Coordinates of C-alpha atoms and ligand atoms in Angstrom, one line a residue:
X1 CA 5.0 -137.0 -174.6
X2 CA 5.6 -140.3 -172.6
X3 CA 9.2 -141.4 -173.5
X4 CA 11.6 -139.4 -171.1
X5 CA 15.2 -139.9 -171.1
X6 CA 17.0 -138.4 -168.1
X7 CA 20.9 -137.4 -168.7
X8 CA 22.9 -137.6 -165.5
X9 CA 21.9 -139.7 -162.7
X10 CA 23.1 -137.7 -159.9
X11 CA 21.0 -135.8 -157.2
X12 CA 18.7 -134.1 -159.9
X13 CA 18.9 -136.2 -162.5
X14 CA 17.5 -139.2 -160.3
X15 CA 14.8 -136.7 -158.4
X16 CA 14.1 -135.9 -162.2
X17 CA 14.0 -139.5 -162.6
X18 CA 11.1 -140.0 -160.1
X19 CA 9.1 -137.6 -160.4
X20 CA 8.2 -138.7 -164.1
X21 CA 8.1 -142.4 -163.3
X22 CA 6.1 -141.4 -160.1
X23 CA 3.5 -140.1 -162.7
X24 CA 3.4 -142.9 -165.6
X25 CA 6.2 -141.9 -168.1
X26 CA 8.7 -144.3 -169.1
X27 CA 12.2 -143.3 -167.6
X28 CA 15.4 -143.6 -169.7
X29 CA 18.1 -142.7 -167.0
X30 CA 21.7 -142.4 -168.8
X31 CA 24.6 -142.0 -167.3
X32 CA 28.2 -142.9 -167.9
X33 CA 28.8 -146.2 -165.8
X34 CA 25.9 -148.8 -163.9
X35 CA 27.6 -148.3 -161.1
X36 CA 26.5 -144.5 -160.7
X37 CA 23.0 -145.9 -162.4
X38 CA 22.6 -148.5 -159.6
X39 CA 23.3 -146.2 -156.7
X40 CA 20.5 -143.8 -158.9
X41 CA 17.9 -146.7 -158.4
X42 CA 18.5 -147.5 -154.9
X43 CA 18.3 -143.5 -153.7
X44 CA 15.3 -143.6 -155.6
X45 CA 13.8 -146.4 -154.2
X46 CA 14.6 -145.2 -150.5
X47 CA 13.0 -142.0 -151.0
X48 CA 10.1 -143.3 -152.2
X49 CA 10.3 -145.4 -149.5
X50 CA 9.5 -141.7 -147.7
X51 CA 6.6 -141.4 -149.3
X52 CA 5.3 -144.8 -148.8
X53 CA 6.3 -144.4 -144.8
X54 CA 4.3 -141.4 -144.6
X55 CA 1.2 -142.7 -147.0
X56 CA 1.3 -140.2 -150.1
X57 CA 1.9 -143.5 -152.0
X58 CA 1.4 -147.2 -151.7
X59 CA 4.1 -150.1 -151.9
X60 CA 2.3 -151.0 -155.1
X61 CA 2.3 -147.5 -157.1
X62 CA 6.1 -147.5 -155.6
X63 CA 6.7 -150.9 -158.1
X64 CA 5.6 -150.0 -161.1
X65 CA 7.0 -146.3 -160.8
X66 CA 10.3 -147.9 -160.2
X67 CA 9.5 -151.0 -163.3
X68 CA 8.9 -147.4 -165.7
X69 CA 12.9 -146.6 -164.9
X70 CA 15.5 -148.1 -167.2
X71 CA 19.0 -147.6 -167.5
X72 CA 21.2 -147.0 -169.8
X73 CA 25.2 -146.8 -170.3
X74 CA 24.6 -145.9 -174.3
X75 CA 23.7 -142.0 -174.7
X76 CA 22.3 -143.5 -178.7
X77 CA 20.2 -146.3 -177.0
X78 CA 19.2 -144.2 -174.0
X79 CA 17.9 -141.5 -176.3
X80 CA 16.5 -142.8 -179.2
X81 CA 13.0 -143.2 -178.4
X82 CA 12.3 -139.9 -176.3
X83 CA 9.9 -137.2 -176.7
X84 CA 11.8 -135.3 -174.5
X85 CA 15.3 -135.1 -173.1
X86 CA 16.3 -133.4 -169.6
X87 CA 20.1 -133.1 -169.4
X88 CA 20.6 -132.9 -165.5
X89 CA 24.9 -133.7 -165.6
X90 CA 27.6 -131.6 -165.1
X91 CA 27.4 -128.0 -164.7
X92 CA 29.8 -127.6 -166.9
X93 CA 29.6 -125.1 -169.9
X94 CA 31.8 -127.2 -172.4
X95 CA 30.4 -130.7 -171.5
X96 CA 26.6 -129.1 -172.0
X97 CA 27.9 -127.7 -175.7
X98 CA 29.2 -130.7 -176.6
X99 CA 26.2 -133.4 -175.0
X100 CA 23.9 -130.6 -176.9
X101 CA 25.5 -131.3 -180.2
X102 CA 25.4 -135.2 -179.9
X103 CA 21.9 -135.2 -178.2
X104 CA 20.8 -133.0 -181.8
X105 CA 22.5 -135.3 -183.9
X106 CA 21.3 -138.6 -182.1
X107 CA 17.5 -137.9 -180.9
X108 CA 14.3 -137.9 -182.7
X109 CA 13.6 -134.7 -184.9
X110 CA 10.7 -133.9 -183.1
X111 CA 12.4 -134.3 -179.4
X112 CA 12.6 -131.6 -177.1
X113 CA 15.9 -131.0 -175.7
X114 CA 15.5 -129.2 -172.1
X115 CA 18.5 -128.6 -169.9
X116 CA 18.0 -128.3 -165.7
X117 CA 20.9 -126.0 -166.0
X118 CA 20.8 -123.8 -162.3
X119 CA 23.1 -120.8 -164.4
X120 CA 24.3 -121.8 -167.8
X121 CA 22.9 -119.7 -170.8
X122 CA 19.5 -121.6 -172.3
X123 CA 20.5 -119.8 -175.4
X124 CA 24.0 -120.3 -175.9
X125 CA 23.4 -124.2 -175.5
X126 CA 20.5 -124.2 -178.1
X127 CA 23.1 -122.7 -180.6
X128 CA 25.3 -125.8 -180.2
X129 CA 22.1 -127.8 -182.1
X130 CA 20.3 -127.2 -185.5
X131 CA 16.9 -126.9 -183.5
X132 CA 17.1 -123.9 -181.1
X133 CA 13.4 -123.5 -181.1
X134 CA 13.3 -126.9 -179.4
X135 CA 15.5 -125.8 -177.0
X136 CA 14.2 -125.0 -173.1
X137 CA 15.4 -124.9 -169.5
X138 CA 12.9 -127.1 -167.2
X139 CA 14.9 -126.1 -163.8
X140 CA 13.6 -128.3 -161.0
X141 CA 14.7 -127.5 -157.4
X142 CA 16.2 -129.8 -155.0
X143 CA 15.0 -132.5 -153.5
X144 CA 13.2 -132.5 -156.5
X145 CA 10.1 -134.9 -155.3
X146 CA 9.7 -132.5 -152.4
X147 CA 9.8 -129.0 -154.3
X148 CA 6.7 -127.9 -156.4
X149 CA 8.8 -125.3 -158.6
X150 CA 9.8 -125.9 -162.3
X151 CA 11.7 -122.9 -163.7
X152 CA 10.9 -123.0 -167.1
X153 CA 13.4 -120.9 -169.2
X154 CA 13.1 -119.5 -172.4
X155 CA 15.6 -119.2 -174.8
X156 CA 15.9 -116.8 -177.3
X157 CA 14.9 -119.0 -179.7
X158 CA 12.5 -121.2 -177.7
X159 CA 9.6 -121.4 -179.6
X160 CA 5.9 -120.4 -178.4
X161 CA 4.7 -124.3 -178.6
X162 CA 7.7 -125.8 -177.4
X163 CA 7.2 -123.5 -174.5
X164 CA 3.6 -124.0 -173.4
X165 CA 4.2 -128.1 -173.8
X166 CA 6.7 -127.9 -171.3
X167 CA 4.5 -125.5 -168.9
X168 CA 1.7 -127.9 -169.4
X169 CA 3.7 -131.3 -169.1
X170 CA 5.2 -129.6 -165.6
X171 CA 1.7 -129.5 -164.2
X172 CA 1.0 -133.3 -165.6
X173 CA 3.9 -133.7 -162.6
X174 CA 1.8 -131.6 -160.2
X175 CA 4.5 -128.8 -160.0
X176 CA 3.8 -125.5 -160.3
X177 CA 5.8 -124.1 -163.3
X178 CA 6.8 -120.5 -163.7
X179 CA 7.9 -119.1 -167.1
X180 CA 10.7 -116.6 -166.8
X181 CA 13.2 -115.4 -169.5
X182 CA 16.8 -116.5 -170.4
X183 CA 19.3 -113.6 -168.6
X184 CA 22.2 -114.7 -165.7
X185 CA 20.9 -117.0 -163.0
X186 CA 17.0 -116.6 -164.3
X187 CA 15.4 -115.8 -161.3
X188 CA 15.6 -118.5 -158.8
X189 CA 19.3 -118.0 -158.8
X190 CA 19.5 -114.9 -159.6
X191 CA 17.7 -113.9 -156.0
X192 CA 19.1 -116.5 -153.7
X193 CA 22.3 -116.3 -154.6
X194 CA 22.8 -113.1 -153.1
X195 CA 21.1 -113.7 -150.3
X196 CA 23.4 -116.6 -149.6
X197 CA 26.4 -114.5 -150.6
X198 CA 25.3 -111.9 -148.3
X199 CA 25.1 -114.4 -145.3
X200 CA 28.6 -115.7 -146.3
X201 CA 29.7 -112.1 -146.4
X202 CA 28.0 -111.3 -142.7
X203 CA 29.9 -113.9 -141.4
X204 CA 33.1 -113.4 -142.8
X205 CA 32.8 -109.5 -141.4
X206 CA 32.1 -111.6 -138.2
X207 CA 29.0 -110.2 -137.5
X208 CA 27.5 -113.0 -136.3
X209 CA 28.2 -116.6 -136.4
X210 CA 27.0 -119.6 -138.6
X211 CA 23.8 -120.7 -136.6
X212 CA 23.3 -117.5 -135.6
X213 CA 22.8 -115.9 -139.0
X214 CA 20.7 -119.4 -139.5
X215 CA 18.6 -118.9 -136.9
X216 CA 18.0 -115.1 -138.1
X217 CA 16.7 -116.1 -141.3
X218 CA 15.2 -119.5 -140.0
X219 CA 13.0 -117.9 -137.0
X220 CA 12.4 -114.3 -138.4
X221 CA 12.0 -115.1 -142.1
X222 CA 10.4 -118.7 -142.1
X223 CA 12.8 -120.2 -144.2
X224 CA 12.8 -123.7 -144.0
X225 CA 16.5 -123.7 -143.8
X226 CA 19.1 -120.9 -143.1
X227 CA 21.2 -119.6 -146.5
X228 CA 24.5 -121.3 -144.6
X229 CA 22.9 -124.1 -144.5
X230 CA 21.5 -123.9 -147.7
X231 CA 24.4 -123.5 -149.7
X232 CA 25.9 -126.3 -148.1
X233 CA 23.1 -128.5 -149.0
X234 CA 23.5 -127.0 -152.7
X235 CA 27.3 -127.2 -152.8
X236 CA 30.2 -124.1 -151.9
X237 CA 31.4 -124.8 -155.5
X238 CA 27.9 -124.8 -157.5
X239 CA 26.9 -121.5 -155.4
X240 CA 30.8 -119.9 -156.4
X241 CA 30.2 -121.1 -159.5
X242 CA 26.5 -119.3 -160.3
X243 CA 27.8 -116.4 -158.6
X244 CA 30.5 -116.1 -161.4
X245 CA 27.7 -116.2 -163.8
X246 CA 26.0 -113.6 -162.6
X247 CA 29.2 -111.4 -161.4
X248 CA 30.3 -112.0 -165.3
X249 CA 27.4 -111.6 -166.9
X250 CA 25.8 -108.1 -165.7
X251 CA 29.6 -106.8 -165.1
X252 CA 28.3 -105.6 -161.6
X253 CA 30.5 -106.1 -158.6
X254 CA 26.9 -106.7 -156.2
X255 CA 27.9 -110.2 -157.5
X256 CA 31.1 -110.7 -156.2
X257 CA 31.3 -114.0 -154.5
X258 CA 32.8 -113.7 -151.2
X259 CA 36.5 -114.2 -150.1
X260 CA 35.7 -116.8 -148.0
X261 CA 33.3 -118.5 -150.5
X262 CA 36.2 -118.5 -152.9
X263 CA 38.5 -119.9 -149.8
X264 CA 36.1 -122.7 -148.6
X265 CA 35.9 -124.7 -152.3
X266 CA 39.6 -123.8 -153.0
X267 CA 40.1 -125.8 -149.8
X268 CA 37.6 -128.6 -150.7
X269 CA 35.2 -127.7 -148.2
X270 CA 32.0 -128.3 -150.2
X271 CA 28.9 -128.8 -148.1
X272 CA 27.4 -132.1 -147.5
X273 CA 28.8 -133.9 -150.6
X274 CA 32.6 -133.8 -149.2
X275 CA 31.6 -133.8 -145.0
X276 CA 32.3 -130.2 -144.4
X277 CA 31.4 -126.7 -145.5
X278 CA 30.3 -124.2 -142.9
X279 CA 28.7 -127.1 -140.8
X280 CA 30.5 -130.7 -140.2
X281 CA 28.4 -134.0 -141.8
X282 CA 29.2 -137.4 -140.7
Ligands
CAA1 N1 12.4 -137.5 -151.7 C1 11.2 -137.7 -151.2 N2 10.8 -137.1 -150.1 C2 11.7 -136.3 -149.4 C3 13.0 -136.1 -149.9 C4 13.3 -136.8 -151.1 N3 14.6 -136.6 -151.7 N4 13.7 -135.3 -149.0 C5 12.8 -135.0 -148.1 N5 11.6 -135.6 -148.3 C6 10.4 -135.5 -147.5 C7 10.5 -136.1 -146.1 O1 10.1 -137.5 -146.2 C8 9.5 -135.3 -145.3 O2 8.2 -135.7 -145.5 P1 7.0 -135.4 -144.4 O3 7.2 -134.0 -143.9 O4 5.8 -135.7 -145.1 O5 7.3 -136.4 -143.3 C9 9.6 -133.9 -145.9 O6 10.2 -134.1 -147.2 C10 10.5 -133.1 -145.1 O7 11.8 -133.7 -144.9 P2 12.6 -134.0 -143.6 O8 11.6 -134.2 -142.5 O9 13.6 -135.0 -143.8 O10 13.3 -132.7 -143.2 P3 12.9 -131.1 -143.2 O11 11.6 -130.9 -142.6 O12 14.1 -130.5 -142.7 O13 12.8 -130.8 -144.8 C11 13.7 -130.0 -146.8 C12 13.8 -131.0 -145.7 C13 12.4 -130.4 -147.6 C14 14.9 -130.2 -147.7 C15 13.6 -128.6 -146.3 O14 14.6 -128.3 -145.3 C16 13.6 -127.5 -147.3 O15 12.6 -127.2 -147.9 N6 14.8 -126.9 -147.5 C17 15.0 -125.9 -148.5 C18 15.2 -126.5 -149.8 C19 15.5 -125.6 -150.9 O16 15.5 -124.4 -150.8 N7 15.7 -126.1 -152.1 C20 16.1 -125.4 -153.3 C21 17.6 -125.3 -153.4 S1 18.1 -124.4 -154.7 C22 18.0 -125.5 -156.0 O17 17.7 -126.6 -155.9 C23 18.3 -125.0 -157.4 C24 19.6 -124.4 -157.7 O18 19.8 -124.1 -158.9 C25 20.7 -124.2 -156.8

């Protein structure tokens, strides 16, 4: 595998971006306007910047990673040479369906068609193509050339080969993959959202405030960054929105998402992306 096209060129889709281009595949990013594409490029370019500040690569590897990106507006020219395909748009069930069907009908019949889905059923996408054995979640974590995890979901139809390719392609990109099955929120999800929910929850019941809990679970539990925090930096309305999954798809109320949760995106308060959530950005 060496042709990679990359659909979405937001925050995953351009760490995705990197990453492969950082390790000697050709990049296909595809998005719907250049104007998104070209604000892809320069994030990536300034965050490899980071890595060239700090020596874990030279200005030189930093060119040619960035000459293996190119971009594309057309979904049948961005995809029609690639071994693999990483869908990283929308989290959006009926945009995924219908990208799924197209990306089937347009792609090579060999291709692998992975989704970095955070929530959205592995299996129930792979139905929407004539290939479901070809079908795969490769969840990366964000920032994405920072995080050494790949989630790599099975559907139920994923097949055996497809499925140690992509395990064995993820270490090519020295991450460390982790094979886990297709059921609500995998496992990633499936354990911090609750965790986060739980902080929203604690606050809400005001037992503590916002950089209080932080602190409790940055000091006592070495996490890197507290779950308040954290959801902002993931987005209120991705976190309400995998908690949904999970509340809907084991029927258990543990899931819930919070009052306030619900509240907060309701009220546009989003985390970094829109300047507020439950701390201010300017
Ligand atoms: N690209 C390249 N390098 C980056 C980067 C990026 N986008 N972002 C950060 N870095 C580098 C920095 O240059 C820095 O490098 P050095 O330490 O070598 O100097 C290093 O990463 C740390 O960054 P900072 O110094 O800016 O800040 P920090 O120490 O506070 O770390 C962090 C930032 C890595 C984001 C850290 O706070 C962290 O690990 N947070 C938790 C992240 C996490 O949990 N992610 C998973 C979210 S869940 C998800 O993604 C999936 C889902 O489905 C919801």
């Amino acid at each position: 595998m060496n042709n990679i096209t990359v659909i979405g060129s937001g925050t995953m889709g351009n760490g995705i971006a990197h990453v492969f281009a950082q390790n000697g595949y050709k990049v296909s990013l595809v998005d719907i306007n250049q104007a998104a594409l070209d604000k892809a490029l320069a994030t990536i370019s300034r965050n490899m910047d980071r890595q060239v500040a700090k020596g874990s690569l030279s200005e030189e590897d930093k060119n040619t990673a960035l000459s293996k990106i190119k971009t594309f507006t057309s979904l049948k020219a961005g995809i029609e040479h690639a071994d693999l395909v990483i869908e990283a748009a929308t989290e959006n069930l009926q945009i995924k369906l219908d990208l799924f069907k197209q990306l089937d009908e347009l792609s090579k019949d060999e291709a692998i068609l992975a989704t970095n889905t955070s929530s959205i059923s592995i299996t129930k996408i792979a139905a929407a193509t004539t290939r479901p054995d070809k079908v795969i979640g490769m969840h990366f974590m964000n920032p994405v050339p920072v995080m050494k995890l790949v989630e790599v979901i099975r559907g139920y139809a994923t097949s055996d080969e497809v499925t140690a390719k992509i395990m064995d392609l993820s270490k090519k990109l020295d991450k460390i993959p982790v094979e886990v099955n297709d059921y609500p929120g995998f496992v990633a999800n499936r354990i911090l959202m609750p965790m986060i929910n739980e902080a929203i929850y604690t606050l809400y019941e005001s037992v503590a405030g916002v950089e209080e809990i932080d602190t409790v679970m940055k000091l006592g539990m070495a996490h890197p960054m507290g779950p308040l925090q954290l959801a902002d930096f993931i987005g209120l309305d991705v976190c309400l929105s995998i908690l949904r999954v999970l509340h809907e798809g084991f029927g258990n109320p543990k899931y819930a998402p919070c009052p306030l949760l619900v509240n907060m995106v309701e009220a546009g308060f989003k985390g970094v992306k829109t300047g507020e959530g439950f701390y201010k950005y300017t």
